[in-house]
XYZ file of C-alpha atoms in Angstrom:
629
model
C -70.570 59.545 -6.042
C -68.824 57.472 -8.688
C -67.622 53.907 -7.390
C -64.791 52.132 -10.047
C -65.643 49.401 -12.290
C -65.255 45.456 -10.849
C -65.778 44.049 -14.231
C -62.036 44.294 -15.298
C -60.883 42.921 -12.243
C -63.541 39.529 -12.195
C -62.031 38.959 -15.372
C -58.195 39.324 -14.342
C -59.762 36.656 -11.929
C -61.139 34.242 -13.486
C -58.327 33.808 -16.171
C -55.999 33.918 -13.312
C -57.760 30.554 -11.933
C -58.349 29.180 -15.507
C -54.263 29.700 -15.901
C -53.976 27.809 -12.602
C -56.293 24.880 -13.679
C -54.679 23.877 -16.575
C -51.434 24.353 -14.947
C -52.966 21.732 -12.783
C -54.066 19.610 -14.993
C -50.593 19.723 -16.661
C -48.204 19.022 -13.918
C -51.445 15.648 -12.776
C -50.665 14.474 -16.207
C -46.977 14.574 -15.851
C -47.106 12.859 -12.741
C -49.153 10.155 -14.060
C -46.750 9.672 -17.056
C -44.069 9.455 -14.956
C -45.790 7.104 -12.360
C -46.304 4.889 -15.550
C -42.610 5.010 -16.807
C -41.638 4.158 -13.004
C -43.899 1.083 -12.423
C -45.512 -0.195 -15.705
C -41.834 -2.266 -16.440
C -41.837 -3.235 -13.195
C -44.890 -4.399 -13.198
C -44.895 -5.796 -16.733
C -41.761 -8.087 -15.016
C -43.235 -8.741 -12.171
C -45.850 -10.624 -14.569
C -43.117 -12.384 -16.745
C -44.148 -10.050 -20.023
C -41.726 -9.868 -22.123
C -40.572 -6.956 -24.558
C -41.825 -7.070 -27.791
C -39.221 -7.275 -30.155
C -38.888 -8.579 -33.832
C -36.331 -11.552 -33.864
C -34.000 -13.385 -31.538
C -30.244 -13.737 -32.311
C -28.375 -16.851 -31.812
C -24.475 -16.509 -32.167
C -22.748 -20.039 -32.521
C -19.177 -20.238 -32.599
C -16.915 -23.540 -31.807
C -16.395 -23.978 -28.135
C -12.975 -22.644 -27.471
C -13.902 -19.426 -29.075
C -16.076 -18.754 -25.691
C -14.445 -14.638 -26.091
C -15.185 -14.360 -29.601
C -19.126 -15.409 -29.194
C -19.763 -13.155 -26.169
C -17.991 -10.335 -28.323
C -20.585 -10.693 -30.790
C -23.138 -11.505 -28.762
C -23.142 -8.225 -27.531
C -21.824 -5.891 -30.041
C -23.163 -7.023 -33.171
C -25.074 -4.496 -34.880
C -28.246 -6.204 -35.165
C -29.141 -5.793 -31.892
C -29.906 -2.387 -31.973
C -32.236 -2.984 -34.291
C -34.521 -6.074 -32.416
C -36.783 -3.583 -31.209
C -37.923 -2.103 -34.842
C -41.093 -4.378 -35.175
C -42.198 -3.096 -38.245
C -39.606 -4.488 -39.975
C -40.653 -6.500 -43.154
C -38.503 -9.121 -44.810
C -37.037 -6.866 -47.203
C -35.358 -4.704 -44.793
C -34.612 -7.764 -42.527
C -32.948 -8.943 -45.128
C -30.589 -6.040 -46.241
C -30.109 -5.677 -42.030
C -28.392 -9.464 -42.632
C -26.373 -8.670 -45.348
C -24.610 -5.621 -43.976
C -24.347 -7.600 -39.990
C -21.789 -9.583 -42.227
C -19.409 -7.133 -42.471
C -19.797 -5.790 -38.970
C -19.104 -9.358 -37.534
C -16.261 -9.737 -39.806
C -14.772 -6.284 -38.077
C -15.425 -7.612 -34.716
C -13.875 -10.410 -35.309
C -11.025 -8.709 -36.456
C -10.397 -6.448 -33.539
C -9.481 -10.327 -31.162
C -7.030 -11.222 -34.516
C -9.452 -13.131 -36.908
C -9.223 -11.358 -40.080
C -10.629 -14.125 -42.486
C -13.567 -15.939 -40.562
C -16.016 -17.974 -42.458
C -19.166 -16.482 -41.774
C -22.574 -17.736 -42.542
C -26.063 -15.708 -41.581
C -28.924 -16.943 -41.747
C -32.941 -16.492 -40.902
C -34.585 -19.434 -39.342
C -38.258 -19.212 -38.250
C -41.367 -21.880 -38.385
C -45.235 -21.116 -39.138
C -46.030 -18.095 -36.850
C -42.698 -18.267 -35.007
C -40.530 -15.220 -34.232
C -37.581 -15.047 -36.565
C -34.198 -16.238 -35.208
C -31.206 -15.112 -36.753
C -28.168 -17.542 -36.603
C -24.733 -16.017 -36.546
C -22.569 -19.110 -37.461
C -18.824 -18.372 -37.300
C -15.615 -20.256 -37.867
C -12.744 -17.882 -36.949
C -10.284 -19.927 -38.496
C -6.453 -19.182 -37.718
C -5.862 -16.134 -35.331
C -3.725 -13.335 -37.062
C -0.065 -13.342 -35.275
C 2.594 -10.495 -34.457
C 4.994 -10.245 -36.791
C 8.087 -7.552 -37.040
C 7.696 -4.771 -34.526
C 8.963 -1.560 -35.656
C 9.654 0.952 -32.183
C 11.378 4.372 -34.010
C 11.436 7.361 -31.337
C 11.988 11.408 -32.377
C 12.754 14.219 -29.904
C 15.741 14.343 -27.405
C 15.611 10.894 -26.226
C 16.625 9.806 -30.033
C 19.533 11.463 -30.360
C 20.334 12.148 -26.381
C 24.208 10.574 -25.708
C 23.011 10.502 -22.220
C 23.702 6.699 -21.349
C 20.082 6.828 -19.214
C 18.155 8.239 -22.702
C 19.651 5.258 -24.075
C 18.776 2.961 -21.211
C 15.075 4.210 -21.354
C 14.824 3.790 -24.636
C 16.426 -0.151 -24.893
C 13.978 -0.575 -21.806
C 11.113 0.506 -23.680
C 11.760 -1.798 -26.808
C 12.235 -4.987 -24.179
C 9.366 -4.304 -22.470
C 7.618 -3.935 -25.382
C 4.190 -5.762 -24.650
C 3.117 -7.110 -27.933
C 6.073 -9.522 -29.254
C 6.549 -11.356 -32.400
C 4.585 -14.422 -31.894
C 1.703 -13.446 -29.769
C -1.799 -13.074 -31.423
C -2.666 -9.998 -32.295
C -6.207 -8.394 -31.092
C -7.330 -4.330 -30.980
C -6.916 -4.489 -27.118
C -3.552 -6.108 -26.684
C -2.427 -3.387 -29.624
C -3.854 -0.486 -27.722
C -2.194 -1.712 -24.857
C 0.999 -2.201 -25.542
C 1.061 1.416 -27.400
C -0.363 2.794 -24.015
C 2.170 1.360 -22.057
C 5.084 2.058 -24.552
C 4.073 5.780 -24.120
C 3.388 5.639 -20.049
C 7.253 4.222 -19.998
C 8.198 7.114 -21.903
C 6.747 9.744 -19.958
C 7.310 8.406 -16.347
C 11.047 9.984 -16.890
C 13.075 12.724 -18.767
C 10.140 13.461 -21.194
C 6.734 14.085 -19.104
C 5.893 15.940 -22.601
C 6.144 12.835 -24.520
C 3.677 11.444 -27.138
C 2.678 8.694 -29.366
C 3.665 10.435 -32.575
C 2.527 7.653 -34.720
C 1.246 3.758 -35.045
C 0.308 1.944 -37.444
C -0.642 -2.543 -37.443
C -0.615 -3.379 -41.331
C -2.796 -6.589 -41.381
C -1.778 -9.552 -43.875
C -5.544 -11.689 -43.450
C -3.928 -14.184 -45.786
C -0.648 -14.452 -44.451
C -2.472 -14.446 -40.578
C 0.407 -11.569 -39.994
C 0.422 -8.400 -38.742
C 3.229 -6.094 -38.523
C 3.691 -3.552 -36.186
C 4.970 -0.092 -36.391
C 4.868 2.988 -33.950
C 7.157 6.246 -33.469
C 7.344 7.470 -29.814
C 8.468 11.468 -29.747
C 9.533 12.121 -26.613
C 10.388 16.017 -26.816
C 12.840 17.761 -25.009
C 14.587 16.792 -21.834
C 12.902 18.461 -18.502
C 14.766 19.450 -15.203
C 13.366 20.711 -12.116
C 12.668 24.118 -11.256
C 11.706 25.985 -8.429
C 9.594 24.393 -5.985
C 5.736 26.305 -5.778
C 3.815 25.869 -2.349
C -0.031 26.548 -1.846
C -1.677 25.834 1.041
C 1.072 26.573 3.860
C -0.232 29.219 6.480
C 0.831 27.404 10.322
C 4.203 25.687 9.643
C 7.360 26.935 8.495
C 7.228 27.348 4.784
C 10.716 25.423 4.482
C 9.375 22.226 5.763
C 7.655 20.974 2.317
C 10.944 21.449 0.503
C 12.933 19.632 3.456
C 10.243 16.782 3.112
C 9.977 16.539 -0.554
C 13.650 16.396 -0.932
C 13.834 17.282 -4.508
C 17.037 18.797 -6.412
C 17.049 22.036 -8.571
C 17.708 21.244 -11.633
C 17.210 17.173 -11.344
C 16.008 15.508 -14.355
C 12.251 14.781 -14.214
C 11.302 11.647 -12.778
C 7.515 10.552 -11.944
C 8.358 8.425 -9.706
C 10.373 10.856 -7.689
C 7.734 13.134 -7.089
C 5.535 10.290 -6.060
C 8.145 9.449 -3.288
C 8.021 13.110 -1.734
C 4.144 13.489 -2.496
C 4.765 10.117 0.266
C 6.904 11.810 2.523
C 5.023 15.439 2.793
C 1.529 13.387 3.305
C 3.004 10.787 5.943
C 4.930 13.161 7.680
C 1.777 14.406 10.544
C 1.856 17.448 8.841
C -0.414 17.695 6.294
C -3.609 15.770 5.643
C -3.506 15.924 2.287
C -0.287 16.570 -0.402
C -0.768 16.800 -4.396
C 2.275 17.234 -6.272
C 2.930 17.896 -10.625
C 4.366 19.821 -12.987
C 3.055 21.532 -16.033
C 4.306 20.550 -19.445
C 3.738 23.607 -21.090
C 6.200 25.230 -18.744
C 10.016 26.235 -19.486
C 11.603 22.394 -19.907
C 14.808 23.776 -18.851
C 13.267 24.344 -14.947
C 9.754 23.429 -14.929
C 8.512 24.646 -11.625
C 7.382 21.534 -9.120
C 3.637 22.509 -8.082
C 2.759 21.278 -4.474
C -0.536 21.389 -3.073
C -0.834 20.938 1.078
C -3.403 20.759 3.291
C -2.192 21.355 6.634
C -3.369 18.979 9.681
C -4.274 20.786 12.740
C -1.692 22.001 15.007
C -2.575 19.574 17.878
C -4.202 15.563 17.830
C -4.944 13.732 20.660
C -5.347 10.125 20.143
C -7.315 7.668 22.497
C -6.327 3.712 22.477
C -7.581 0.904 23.739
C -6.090 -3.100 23.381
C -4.642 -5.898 24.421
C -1.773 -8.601 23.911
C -1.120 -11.775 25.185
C 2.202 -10.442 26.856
C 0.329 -7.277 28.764
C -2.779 -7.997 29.293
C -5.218 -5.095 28.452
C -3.872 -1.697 27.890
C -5.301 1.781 27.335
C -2.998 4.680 25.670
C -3.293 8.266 25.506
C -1.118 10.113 23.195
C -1.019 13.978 22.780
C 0.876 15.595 19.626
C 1.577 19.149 19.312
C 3.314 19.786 16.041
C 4.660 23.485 16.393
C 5.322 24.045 20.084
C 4.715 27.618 21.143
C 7.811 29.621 20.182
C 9.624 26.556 18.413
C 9.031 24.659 14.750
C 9.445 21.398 17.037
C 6.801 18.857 17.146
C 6.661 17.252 21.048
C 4.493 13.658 21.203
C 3.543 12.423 24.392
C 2.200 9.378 25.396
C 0.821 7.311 28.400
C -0.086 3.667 28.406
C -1.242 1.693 31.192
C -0.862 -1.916 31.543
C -0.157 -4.786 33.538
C 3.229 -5.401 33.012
C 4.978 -2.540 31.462
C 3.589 0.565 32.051
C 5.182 3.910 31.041
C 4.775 7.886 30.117
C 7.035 9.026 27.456
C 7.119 12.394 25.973
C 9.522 12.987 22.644
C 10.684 16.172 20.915
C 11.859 16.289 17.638
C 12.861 19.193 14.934
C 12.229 20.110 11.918
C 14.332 17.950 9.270
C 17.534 20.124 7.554
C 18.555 19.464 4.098
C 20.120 16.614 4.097
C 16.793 15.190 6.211
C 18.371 15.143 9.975
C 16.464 16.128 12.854
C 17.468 16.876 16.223
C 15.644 15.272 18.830
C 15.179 14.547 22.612
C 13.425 11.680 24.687
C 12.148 11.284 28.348
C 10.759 7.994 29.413
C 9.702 6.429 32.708
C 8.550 2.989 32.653
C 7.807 -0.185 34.909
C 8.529 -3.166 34.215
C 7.170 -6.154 36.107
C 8.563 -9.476 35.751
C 6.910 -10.774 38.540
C 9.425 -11.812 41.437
C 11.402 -8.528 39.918
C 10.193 -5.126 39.481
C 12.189 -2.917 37.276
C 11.261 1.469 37.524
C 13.601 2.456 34.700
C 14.057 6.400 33.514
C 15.565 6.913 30.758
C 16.819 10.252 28.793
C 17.889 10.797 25.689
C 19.341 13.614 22.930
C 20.470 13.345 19.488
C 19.857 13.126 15.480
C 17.720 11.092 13.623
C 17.498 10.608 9.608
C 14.700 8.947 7.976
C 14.160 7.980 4.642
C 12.563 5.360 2.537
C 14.747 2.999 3.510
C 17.015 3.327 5.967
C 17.154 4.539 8.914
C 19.966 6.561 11.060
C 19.950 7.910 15.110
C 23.135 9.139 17.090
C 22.305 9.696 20.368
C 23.821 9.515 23.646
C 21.490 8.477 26.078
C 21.020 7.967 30.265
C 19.392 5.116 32.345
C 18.654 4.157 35.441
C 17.042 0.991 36.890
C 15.909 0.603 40.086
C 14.953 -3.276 40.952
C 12.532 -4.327 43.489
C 10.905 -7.224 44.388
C 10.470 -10.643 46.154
C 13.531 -12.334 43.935
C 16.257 -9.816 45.405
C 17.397 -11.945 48.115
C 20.947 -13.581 47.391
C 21.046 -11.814 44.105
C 23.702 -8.912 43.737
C 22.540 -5.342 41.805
C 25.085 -6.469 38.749
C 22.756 -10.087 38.877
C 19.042 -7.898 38.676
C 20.926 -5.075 37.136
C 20.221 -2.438 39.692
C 22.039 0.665 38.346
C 22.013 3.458 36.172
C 24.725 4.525 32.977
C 25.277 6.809 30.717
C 25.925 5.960 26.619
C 26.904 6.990 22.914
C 24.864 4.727 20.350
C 24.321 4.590 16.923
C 21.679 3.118 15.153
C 21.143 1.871 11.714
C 17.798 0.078 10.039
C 17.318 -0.311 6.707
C 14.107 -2.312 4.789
C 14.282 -3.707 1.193
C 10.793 -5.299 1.277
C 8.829 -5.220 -1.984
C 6.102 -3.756 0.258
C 5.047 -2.800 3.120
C 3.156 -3.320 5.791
C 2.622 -6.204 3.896
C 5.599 -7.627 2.522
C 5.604 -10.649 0.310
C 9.779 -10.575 -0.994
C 12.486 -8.896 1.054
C 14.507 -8.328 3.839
C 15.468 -5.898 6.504
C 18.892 -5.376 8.393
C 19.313 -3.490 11.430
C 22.299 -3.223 13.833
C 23.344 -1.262 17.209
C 26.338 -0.090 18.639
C 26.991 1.666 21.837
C 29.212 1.974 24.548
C 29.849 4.208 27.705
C 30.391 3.650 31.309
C 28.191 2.945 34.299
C 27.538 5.668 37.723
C 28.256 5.096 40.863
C 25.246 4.961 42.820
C 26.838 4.369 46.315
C 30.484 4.398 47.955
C 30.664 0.726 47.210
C 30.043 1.224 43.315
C 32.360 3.264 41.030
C 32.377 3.812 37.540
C 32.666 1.108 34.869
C 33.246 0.952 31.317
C 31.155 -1.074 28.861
C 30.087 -1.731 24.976
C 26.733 -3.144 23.576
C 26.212 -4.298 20.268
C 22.673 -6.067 18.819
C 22.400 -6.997 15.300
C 19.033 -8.273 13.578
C 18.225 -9.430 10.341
C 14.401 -10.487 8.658
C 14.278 -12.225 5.511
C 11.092 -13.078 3.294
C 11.292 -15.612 0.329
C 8.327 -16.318 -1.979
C 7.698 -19.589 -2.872
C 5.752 -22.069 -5.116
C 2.798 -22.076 -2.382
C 3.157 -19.402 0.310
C 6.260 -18.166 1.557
C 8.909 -18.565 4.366
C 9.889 -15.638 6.686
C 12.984 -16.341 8.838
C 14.773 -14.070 11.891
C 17.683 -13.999 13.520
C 18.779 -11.254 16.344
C 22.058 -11.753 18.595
C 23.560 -9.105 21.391
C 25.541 -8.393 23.902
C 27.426 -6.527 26.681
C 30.985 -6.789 27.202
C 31.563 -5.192 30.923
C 33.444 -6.504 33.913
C 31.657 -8.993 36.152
C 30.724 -6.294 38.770
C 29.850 -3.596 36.981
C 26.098 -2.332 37.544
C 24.794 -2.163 33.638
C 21.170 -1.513 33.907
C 18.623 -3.793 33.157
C 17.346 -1.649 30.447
C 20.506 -2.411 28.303
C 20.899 -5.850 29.177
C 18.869 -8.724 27.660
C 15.500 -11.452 28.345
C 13.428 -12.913 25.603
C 9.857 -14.228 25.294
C 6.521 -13.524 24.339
C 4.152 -12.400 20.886
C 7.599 -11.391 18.929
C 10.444 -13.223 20.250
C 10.019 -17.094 21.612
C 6.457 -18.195 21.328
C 4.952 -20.514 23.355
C 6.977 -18.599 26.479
C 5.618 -15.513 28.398
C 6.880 -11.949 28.227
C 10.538 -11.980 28.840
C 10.280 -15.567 30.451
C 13.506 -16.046 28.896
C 16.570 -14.974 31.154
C 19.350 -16.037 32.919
C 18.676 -18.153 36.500
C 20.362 -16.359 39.144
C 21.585 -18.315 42.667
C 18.261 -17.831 44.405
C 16.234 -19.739 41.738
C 14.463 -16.366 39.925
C 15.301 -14.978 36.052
C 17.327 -11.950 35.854
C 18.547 -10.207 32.738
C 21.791 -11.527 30.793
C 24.862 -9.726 29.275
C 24.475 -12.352 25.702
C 21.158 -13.201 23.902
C 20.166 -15.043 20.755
C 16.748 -15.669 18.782
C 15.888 -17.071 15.634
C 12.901 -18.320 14.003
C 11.428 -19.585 10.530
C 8.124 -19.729 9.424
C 5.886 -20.628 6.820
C 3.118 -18.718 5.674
C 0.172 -19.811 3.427
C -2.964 -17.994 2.225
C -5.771 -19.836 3.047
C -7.633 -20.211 -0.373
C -11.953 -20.333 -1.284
C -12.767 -21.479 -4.301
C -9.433 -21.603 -5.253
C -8.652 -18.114 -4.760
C -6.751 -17.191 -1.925
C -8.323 -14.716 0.676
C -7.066 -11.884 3.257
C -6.469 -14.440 5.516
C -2.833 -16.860 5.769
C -2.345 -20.100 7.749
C 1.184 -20.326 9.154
C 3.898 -23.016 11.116
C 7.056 -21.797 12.768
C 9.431 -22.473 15.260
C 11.636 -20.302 17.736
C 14.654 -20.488 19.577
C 15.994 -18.305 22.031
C 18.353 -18.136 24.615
C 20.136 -15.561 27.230
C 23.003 -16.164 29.060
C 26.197 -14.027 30.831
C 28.757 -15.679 29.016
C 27.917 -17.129 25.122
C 29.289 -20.656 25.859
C 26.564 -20.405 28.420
C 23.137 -20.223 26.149
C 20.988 -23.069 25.803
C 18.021 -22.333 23.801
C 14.615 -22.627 24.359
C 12.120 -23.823 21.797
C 8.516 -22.984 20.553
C 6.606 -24.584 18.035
C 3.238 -23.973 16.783
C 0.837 -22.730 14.445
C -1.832 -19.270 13.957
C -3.569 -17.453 11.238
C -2.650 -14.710 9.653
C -5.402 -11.806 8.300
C -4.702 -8.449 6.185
C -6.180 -6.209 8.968
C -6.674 -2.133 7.738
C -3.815 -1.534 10.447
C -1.829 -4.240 9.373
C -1.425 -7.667 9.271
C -3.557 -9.544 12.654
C -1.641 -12.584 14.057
C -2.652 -15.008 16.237
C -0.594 -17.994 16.882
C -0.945 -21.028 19.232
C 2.818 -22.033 20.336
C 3.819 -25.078 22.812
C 7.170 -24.065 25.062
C 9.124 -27.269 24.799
C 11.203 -26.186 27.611
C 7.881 -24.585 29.588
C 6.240 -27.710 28.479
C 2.895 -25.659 28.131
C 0.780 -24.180 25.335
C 0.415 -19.970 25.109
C -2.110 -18.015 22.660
C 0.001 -14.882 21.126
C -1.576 -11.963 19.279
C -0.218 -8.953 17.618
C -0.632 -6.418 15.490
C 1.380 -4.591 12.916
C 4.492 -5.266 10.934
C 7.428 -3.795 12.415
C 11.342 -3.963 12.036
């Protein structure tokens, strides 16, 4: 019997393990190196070592040339080379000579083009070299002529907006005759000369060519640059990706772009807006390709679609209510309709209510169809008000301004302790049925945050009450508010004044609900009065609602500053006025004065304001969130 060799195999072995030692040993010795690049600097730090290098540099310029020094302080080419220590004089000096002419171009690119320039070596007995860079900038280098020449459609485009871009390019033109002239400003201006260019007509545009020819002895430099714009683009077809649960014509309707509209950035920056704030999408993306036909680039949108259905939890408090928790359920494609239905339930102490609200999908011209059921309770304390309300008709948003046409039903049942003496028409027990139209529109510079502005709103509506019992009958009336918010900027803060007035014109006996009638008071009406503590005083001593109301306000807003910058947070003084009354010769007005902070809150600006009611002759804290009109 034969048995196979084992000698091959030992040796397989035993270079296998020799292979895995050294493989060892390698990887232990990178570790180590790389133990020693992690902690030896630290630890050489830790110890106050310094790095070895071969000279210091000193850059000394006069003091209100504090942007020159720190330019060359860290940019001049010497410094790369402070940690050669091997350098003898010889090369040290040749390193000096050429640093001259790389400190002269530095200086150049903030506008000095003839600097006197001195560099020298300074070191004692067995002292590290110190080079000094002395510099005297002398007189900066100013703008002189600017040349702005443009090729391509928008130069010989009759179109009176080619022309108007083009004149508002030249004024806006960022580097003027007189200003001093430095690399960044230069780059600057040419950046922003070609951003205006592109932003409309000419998203193709380019900076064909520039050119800043430098007279160091005159201390001029005079500017030239030739913008070609290319040819005119228009919108094309409109191309969606990312659609798969909504109907595919609800980008378009939302984006609200033309066929065939001349290109403007800014345009498709408004839609890219409206698609991603309209509940539908959590996400929108929105360009166009240059390379494309120019004649009807096609307008690329990119969605991503929010889930069908959001339920929202909420929990707060106000000064008016009390605390308050909210549950609010959105479905936005109800089964076997494109309509979105939001309903809501909030709980609090004085106004209570469950609302649900169905609205369409917007048509081409941006007008939805919609419908509204509310029930709500409203406690005024000696007066209880259960209100319904219903409601069906068209709505048009925009950036802007705002549109409804509705016609609407209420009802208002009264209750309380302060019904005795007091007649329905006085509480306004009773129910009604109106047309209304509605119109809001906002011209802040921003919002929710608005600095410069104002906003306008008005109603207008008018029907006829129910008859609720043999005793009532049917009545005609008309309602009409009208409210107006205006911000002005000022030297130091700013001042934000209101004004709202309504009323009802009805006979003396006619049952107008409560709901459509008018009391004041509270966070954002009167301060330094509760929530609609503002009313008219019926015959048994309680307030009731009115048929006429006015309320006006100004106040003065300041950021509160540290360190002399101002912060997220404002200091304010105001007073309000307000009155309701049946007939207008009948108001008197009650007054709040007082003062609160403002803060920047991520949901909108925070206010909380300390008021005194003259008339209540007592102080109230007031808090709010959000800007709203």
């Amino acid at each position: 019997m034969t048995y196979p060799s084992t000698r091959g195999t030992s040796a397989a072995i035993q270079a296998g393990l020799a292979s895995i030692r050294q493989a060892f040993v390698a990887r232990a010795c990178a570790f180590l190196i790389l133990l020693a690049w992690l902690f030896v600097p630290a630890a050489r730090a830790q110890t106050g070592m310094q790095d070895n290098t071969a000279f210091d540099i000193s850059v000394q310029t006069p003091p209100e040339f504090s942007e020159l020094r720190e330019l060359l302080e860290k940019h001049n080419s010497l410094q790369r080379y402070r940690a050669v220590t091997d350098l003898d004089d010889t090369e040290l000096a040749r390193l000096i000579v050429l640093a001259e002419g790389d400190v002269r171009n530095l200086a150049g690119t903030l506008g000095y083009f003839s600097p006197d320039i001195h560099i020298t070596r300074e070191a004692g007995a067995n002292q590290r070299p110190v080079i000094v860079i002395d510099v005297k900038p002398g007189q900066a280098t100013l703008v002189g002529p600017v040349n702005i020449s443009f090729a391509g459609d928008i130069a010989t485009s009759p179109d009176a907006d080619a022309q108007a871009q083009r004149l508002a390019i030249q004024n806006n033109w960022q580097l003027p005759p007189g200003q001093r002239f430095t690399q960044d400003r230069w780059d600057s201006a040419k950046t922003q000369a070609l951003r205006e260019l592109v932003a409309r007509r000419y998203p193709a545009g380019k900076l064909a060519d520039s050119l800043a020819d430098v007279d160091a002895p005159g201390k001029t430099a005079n500017l030239g640059l030739r913008l070609d714009s290319g040819p005119l683009y228009r919108l094309g077809e409109m191309q969606v990706t990312g659609m798969e649960r909504y109907n595919p014509v609800l980008v378009p309707r939302l984006a609200q772009l033309q066929t065939g509209a001349i290109y403007d950035q800014k345009l498709l920056t408004e839609a890219q807006q409206r698609i991603a704030s309209s509940g539908y999408f959590d996400s929108a993306y929105i360009f166009i390709d240059p390379e494309s036909d120019p004649l009807a680039v096609p307008v690329q949108v990119q969605v991503r679609e929010a889930k069908l259905q959001k339920v929202v939890f909420g929990i707060g408090a106000s000064t008016d209510s009390g605390p308050r928790i909210s549950l609010e359920h959105t479905h936005n494609r109800v089964p076997g309709t494109d309509w979105r239905a939001v309903t809501k339930l909030q709980l609090e102490r004085k106004s209570p209510f469950a609302q649900t609200e169905w609205t369409s999908l917007p048509d081409e011209a941006n007008w939805r169809w919609g419908a509204l059921a509310r029930a709500e309770r409203l406690n005024d304390n000696t007066l209880i008000t259960t209100a319904q309300r219903l409601r069906f008709g068209r709505s048009q948003s925009s950036d802007r301004i705002d549109r409804n046409i509705y016609v609407q039903y209420d009802r208002a049942k009264v209750s309380g302790t302060g019904l005795a003496g007091n007649t329905s028409a006085d509480t306004g027990d009773g129910s009604a049925i109106s047309g209304n139209y509605v119109w809001t529109g906002r011209y802040f510079d921003s919002l929710p945050f608005p600095r410069q502005g104002y906003g306008l709103g008005f109603e207008l509506g008018g029907g006829f009450t129910l008859a609720t019992s043999q005793n009532s009958k049917r009545q005609p009336y008309v309602r009409a508010v009208g409210r107006w918010l205006g911000i002005h900027t000022l030297e130091r803060g700013r001042i934000a004044m209101r004004a709202e007035a309504g009323g009802v014109r009805a006979d003396d006996t006619a049952r107008v609900p409560s709901t459509a009638l008018f009391r004041t008071g509270g966070d954002s009406t009167v301060r330094g009065y509760g929530y609609r503590d503002i009313g008219v005083v019926l015959p048994s001593g309680i307030i009731g609602p009115g048929r006429y109301m006015t309320v006006g306000s100004i106040e003065w807003q300041q950021p509160i500053r540290r360190n002399g910058l101002p912060t997220e947070w404002e200091s304010t003084l105001f007073l309000d006025a307000g009155g309701v009354a049946d007939r207008p010769q009948d108001i008197r007005l009650s007054v709040g004065v007082g003062t609160g902070v403002r803060w920047k809150s991520p949901i909108g600006p925070l206010q909380i304001d300390l008021a005194y009611g003259v008339q209540a002759k007592r102080f109230r804290l007031h808090t709010s969130v959000g800007f709203v009109f």
